[in-house]
PDB file of C-alpha atoms and ligand atoms in Angstrom:
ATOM      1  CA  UNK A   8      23.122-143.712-198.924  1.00 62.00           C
ATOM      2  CA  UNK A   9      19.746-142.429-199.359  1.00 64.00           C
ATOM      3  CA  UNK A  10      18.564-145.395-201.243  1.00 77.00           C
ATOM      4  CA  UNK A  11      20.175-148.114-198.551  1.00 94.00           C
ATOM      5  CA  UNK A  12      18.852-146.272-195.987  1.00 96.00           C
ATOM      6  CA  UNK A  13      15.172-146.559-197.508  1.00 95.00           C
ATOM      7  CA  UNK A  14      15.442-149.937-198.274  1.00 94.00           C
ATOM      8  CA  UNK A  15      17.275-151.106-195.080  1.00 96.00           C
ATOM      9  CA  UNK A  16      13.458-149.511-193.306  1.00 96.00           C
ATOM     10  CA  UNK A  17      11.518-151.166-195.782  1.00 95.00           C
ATOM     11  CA  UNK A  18      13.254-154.660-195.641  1.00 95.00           C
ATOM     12  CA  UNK A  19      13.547-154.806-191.738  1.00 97.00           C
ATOM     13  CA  UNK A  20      11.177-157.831-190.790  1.00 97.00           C
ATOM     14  CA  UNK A  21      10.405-159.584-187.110  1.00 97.00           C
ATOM     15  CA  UNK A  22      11.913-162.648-187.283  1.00 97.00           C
ATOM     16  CA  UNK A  23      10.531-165.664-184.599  1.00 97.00           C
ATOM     17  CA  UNK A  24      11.414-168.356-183.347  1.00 98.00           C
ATOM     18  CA  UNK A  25      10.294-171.069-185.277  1.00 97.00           C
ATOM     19  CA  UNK A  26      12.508-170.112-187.708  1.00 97.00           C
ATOM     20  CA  UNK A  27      16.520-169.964-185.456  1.00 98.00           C
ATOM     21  CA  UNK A  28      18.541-172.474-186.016  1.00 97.00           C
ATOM     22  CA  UNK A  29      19.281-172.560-181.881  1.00 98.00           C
ATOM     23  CA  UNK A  30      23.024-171.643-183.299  1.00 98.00           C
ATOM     24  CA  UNK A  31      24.443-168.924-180.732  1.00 98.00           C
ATOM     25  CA  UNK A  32      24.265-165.316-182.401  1.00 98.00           C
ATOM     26  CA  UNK A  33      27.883-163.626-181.505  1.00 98.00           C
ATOM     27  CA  UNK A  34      29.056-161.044-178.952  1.00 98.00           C
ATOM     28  CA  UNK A  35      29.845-158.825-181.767  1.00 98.00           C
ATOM     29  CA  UNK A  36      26.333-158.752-182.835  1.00 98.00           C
ATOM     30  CA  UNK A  37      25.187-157.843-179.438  1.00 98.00           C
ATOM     31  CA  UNK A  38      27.325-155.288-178.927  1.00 98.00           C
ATOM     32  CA  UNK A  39      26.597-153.627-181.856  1.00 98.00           C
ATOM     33  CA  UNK A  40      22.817-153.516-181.518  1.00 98.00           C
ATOM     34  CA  UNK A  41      23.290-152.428-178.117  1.00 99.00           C
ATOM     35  CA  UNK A  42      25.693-149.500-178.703  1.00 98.00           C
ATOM     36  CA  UNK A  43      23.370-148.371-181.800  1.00 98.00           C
ATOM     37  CA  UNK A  44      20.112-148.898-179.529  1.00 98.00           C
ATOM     38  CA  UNK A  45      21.630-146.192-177.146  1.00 98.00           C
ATOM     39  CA  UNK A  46      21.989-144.012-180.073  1.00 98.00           C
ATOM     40  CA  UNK A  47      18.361-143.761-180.221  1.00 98.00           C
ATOM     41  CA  UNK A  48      16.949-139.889-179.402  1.00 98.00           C
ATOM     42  CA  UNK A  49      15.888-139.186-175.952  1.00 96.00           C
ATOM     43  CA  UNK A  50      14.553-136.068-174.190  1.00 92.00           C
ATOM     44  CA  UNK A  51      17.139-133.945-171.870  1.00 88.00           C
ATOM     45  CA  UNK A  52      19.371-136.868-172.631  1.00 91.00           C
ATOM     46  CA  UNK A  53      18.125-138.694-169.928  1.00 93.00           C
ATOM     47  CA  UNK A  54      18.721-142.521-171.657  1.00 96.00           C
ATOM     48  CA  UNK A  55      15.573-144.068-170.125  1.00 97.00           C
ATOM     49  CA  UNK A  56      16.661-147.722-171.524  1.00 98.00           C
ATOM     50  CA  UNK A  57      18.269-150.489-169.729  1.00 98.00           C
ATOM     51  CA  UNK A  58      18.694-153.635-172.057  1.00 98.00           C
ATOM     52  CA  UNK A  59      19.147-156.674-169.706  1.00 98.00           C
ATOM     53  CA  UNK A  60      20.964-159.319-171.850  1.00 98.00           C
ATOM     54  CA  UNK A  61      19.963-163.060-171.032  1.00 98.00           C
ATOM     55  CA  UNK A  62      22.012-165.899-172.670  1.00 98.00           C
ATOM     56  CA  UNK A  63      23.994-168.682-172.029  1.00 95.00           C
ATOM     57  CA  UNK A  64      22.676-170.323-168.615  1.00 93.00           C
ATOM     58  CA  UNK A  65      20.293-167.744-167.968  1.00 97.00           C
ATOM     59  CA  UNK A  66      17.989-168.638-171.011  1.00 98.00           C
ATOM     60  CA  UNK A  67      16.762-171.710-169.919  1.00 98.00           C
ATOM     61  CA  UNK A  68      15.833-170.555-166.647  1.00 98.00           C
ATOM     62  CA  UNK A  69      14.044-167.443-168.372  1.00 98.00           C
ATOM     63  CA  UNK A  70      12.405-169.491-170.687  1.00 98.00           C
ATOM     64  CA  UNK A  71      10.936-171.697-167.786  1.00 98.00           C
ATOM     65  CA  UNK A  72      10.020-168.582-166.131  1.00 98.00           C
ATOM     66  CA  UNK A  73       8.046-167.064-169.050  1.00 98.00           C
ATOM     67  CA  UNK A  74       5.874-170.776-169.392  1.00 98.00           C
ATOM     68  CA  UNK A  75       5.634-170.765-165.810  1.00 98.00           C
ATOM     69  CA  UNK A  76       3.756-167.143-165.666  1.00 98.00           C
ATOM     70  CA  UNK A  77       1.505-168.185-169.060  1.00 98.00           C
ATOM     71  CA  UNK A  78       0.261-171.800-167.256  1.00 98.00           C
ATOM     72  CA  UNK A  79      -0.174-169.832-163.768  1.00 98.00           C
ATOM     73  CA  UNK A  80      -1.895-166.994-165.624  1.00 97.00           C
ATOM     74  CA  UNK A  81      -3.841-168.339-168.086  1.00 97.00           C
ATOM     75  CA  UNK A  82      -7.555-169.279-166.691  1.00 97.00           C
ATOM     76  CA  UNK A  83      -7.619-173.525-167.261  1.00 96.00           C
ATOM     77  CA  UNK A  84     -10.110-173.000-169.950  1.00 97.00           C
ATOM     78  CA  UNK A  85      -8.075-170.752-171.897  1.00 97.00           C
ATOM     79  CA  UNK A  86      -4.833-172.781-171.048  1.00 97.00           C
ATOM     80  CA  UNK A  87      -3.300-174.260-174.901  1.00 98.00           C
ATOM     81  CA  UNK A  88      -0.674-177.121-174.166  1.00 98.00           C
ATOM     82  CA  UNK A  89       1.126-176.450-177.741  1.00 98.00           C
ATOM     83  CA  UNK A  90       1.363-173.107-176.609  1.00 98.00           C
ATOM     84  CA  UNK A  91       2.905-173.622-173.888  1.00 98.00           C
ATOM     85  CA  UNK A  92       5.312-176.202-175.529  1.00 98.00           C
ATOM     86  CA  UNK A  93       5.969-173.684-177.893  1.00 98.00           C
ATOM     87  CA  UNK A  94       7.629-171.325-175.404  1.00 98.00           C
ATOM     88  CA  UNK A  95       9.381-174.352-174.030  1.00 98.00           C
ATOM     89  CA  UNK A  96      10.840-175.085-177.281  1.00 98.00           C
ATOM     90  CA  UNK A  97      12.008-171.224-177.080  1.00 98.00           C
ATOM     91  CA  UNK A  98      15.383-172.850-175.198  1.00 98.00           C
ATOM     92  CA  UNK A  99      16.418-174.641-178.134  1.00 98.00           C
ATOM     93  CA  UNK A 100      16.130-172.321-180.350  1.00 98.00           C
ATOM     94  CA  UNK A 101      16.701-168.658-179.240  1.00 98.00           C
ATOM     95  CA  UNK A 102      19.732-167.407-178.727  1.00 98.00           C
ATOM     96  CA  UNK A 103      19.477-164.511-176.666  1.00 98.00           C
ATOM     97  CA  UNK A 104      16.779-162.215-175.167  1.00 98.00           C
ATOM     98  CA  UNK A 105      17.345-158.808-174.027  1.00 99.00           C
ATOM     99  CA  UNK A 106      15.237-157.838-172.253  1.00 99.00           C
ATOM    100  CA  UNK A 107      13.823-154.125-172.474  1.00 99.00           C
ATOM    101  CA  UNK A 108      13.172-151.960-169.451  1.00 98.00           C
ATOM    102  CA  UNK A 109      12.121-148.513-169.146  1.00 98.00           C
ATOM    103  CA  UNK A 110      13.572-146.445-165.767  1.00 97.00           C
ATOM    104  CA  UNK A 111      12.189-143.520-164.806  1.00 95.00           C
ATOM    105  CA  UNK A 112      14.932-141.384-162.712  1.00 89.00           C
ATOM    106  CA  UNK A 113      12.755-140.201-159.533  1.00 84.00           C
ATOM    107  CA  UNK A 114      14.796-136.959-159.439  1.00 81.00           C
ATOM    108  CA  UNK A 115      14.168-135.512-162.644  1.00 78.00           C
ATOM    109  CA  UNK A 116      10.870-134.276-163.878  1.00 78.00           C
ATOM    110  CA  UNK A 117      10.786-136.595-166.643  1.00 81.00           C
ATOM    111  CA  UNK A 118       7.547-137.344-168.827  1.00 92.00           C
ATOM    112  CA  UNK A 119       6.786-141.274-168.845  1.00 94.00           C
ATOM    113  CA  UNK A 120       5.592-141.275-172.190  1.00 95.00           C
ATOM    114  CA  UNK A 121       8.615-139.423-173.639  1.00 96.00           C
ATOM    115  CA  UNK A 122      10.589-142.125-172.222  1.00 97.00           C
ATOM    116  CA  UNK A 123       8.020-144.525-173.536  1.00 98.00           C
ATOM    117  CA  UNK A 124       9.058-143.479-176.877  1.00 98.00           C
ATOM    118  CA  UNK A 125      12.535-142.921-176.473  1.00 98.00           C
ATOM    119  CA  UNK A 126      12.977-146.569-175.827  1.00 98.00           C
ATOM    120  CA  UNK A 127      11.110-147.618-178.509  1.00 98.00           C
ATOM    121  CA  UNK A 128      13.336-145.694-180.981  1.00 98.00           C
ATOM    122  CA  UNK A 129      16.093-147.315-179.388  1.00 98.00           C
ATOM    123  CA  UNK A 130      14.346-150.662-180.032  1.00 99.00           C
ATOM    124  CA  UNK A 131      13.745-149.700-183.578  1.00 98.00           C
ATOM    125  CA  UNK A 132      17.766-149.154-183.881  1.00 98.00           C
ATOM    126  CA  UNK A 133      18.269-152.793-182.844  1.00 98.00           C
ATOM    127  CA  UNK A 134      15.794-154.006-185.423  1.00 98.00           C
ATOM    128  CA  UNK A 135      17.388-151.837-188.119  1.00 98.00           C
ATOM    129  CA  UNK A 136      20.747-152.807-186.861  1.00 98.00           C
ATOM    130  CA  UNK A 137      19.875-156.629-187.892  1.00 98.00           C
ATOM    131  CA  UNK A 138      19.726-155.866-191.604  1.00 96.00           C
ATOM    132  CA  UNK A 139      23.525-156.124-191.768  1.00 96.00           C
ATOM    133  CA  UNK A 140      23.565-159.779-190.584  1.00 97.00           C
ATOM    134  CA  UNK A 141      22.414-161.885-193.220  1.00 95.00           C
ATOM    135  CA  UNK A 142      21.975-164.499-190.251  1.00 97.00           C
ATOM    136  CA  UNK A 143      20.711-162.724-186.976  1.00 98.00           C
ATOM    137  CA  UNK A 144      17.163-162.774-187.073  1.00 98.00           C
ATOM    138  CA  UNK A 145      15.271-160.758-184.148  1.00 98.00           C
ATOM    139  CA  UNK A 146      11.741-159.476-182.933  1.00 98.00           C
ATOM    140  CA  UNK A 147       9.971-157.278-180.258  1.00 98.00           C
ATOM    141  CA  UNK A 148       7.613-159.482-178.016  1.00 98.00           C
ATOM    142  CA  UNK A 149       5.651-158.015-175.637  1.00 98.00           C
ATOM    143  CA  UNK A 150       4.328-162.108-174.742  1.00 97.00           C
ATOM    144  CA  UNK A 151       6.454-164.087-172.887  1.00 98.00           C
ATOM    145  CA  UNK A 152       5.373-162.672-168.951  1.00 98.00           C
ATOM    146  CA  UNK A 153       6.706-159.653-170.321  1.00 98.00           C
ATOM    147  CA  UNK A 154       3.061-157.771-168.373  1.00 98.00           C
ATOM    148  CA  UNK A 155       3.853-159.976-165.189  1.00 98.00           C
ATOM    149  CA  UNK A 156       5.102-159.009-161.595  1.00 98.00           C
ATOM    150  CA  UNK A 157       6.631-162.363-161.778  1.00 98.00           C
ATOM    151  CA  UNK A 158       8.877-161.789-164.623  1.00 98.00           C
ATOM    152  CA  UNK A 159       9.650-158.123-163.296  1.00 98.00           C
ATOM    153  CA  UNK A 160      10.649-160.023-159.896  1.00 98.00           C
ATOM    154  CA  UNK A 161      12.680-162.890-162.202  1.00 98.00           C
ATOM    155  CA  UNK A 162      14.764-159.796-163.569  1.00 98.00           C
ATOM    156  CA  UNK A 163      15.407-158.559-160.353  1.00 98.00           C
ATOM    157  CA  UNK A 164      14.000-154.818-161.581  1.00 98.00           C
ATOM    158  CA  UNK A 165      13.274-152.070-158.677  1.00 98.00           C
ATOM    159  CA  UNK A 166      10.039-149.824-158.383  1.00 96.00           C
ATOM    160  CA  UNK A 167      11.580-146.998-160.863  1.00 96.00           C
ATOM    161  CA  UNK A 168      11.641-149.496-163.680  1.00 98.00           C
ATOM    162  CA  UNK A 169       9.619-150.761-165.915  1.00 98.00           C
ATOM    163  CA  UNK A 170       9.571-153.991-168.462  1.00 98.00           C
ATOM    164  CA  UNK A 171       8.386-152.846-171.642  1.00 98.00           C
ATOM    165  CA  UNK A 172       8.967-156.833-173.231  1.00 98.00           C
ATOM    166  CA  UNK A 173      11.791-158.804-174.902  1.00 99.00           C
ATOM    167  CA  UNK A 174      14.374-158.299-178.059  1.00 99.00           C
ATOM    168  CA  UNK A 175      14.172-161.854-178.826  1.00 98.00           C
ATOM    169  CA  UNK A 176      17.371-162.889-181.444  1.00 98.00           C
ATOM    170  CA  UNK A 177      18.687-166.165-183.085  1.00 98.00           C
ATOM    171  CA  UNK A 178      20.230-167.131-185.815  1.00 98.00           C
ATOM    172  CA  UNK A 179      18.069-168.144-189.493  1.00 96.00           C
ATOM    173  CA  UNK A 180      19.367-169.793-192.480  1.00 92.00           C
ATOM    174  CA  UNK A 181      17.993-166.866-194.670  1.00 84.00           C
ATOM    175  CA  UNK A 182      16.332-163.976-193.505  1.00 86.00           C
ATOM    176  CA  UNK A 183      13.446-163.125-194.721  1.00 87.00           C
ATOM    177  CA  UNK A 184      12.557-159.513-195.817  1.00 88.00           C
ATOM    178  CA  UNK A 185       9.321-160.203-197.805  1.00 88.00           C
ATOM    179  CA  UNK A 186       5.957-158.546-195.540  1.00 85.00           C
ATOM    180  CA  UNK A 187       2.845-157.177-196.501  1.00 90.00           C
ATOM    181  CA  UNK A 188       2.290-153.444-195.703  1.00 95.00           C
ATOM    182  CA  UNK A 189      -0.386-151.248-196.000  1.00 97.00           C
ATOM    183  CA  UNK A 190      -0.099-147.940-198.268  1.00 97.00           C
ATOM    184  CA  UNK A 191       1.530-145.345-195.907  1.00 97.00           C
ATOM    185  CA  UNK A 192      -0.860-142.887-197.593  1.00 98.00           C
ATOM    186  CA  UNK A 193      -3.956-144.440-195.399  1.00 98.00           C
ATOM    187  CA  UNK A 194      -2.561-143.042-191.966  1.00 98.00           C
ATOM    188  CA  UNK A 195      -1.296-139.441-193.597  1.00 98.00           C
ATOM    189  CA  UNK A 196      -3.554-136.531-193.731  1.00 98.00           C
ATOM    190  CA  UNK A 197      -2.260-132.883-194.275  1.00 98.00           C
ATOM    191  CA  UNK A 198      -4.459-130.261-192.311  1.00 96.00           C
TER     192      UNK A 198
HETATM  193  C1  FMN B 157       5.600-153.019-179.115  1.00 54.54           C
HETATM  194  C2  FMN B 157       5.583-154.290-179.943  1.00 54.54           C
HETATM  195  C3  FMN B 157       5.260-155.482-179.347  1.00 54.54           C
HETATM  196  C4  FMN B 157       5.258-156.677-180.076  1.00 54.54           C
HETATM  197  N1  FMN B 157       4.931-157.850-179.440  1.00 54.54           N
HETATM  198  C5  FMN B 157       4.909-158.992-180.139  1.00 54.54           C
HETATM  199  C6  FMN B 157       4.570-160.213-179.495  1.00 54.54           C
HETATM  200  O1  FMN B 157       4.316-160.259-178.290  1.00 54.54           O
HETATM  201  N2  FMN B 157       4.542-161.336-180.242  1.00 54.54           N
HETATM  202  C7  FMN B 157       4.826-161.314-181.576  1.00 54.54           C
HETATM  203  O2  FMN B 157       4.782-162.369-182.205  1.00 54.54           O
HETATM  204  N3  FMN B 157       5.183-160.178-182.221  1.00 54.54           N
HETATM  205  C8  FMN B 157       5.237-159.021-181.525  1.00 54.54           C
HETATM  206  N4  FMN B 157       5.607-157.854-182.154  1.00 54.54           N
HETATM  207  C9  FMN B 157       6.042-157.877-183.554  1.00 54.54           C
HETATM  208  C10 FMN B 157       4.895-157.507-184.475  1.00 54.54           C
HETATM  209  O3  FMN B 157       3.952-158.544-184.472  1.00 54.54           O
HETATM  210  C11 FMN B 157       5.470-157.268-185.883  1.00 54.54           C
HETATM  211  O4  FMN B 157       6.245-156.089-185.853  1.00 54.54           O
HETATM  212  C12 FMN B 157       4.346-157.126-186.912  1.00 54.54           C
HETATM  213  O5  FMN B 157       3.717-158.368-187.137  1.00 54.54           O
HETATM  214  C13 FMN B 157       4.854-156.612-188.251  1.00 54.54           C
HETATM  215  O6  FMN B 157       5.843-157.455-188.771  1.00 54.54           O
HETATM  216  P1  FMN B 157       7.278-156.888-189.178  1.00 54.54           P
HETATM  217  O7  FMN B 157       7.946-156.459-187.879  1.00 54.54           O
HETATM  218  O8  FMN B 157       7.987-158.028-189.826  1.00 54.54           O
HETATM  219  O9  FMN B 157       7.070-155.720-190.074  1.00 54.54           O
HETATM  220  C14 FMN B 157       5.613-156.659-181.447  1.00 54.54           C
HETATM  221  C15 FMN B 157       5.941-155.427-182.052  1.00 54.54           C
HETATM  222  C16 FMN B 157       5.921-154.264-181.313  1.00 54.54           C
HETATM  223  C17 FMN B 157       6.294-152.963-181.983  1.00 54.54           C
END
């Protein structure tokens, strides 16, 4: 156990776009990244997370939205057509994004950034999740509108919540677990 568990951290990998297959990853996968995400730890149990799931239908009208928000938002200078064919593309070959939103309950005294980091450990589960599907390939963005009132307003989210970006997921012929990390020695210091 102790020896999967080390190497199912150090394998875990973001895996994009450009390399789904645009095959449809299954409900069983989605469930069970969801139900582990919400195992995630979270201050006075308050489960700050609320994973919007968009598939099916939905995705091609979130994928318009997202290249919508980067040619409306993007200064005409800056503005990169292959970019924003790129996220076009994103219909035919992502499966599913969920997308990842923060909500702060008004009633409770509860610290933003504790929630802040109580969803990202529940993001982390997701990613770890993955390493059982030899197929399901998946990755954090924080891109995509994910910063915009316009996506927020796409979702349909209310003033307590917030979008903190997408889990993006499709399916790869081979995931790749290869990555280049730095010595974990460079950010440790004992006082
Ligand atoms: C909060 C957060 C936001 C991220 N946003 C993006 C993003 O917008 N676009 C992207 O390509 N990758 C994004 N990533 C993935 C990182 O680029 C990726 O984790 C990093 O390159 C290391 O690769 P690895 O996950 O395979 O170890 C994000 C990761 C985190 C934790």
């Amino acid at each position: 156990m102790q020896n999967q568990i080390n190497e199912i951290i150090e394998n875990r990998r973001s895996i994009y776009p450009k390399e789904y297959t645009g095959d449809q990853v299954e409900q069983v996968v989605l469930d069970t990244l969801l139900r582990n995400a919400n195992f995630a730890p979270n201050h006075k149990s308050n489960y700050p997370w609320r994973f919007m799931v968009i598939g099916g239908s939905n995705l091609e009208a979130w994928v318009n939205k997202a290249a919508e928000i980067y040619q409306a938002e993007t200064k005409e200078e800056a503005f990169n057509q292959a970019k924003y064919d790129k996220i076009k593309h994103y219909a035919q070959q992502v499966s599913h994004a969920i997308a990842i939103v923060m909500e702060r309950d008004p009633d409770v005294k509860s610290i933003e950034r504790e929630d802040l980091c109580a969803v990202a450990a529940g993001v982390q589960n997701m990613y770890l999740s993955l390493s059982q599907y030899e197929h399901v390939g998946g990755y954090w963005s924080t891109g995509l509108g994910s910063y915009s009132k316009a996506m927020s307003d796409f979702l349909k989210l209310n003033e307590n919540q917030t979008l903190l970006g997408f889990f993006i997921l499709g399916v790869d012929e081979k995931k790749r677990t290869e990555g280049h990390k730095k010595d974990y020695m460079k950010f440790v210091s004992y006082l």
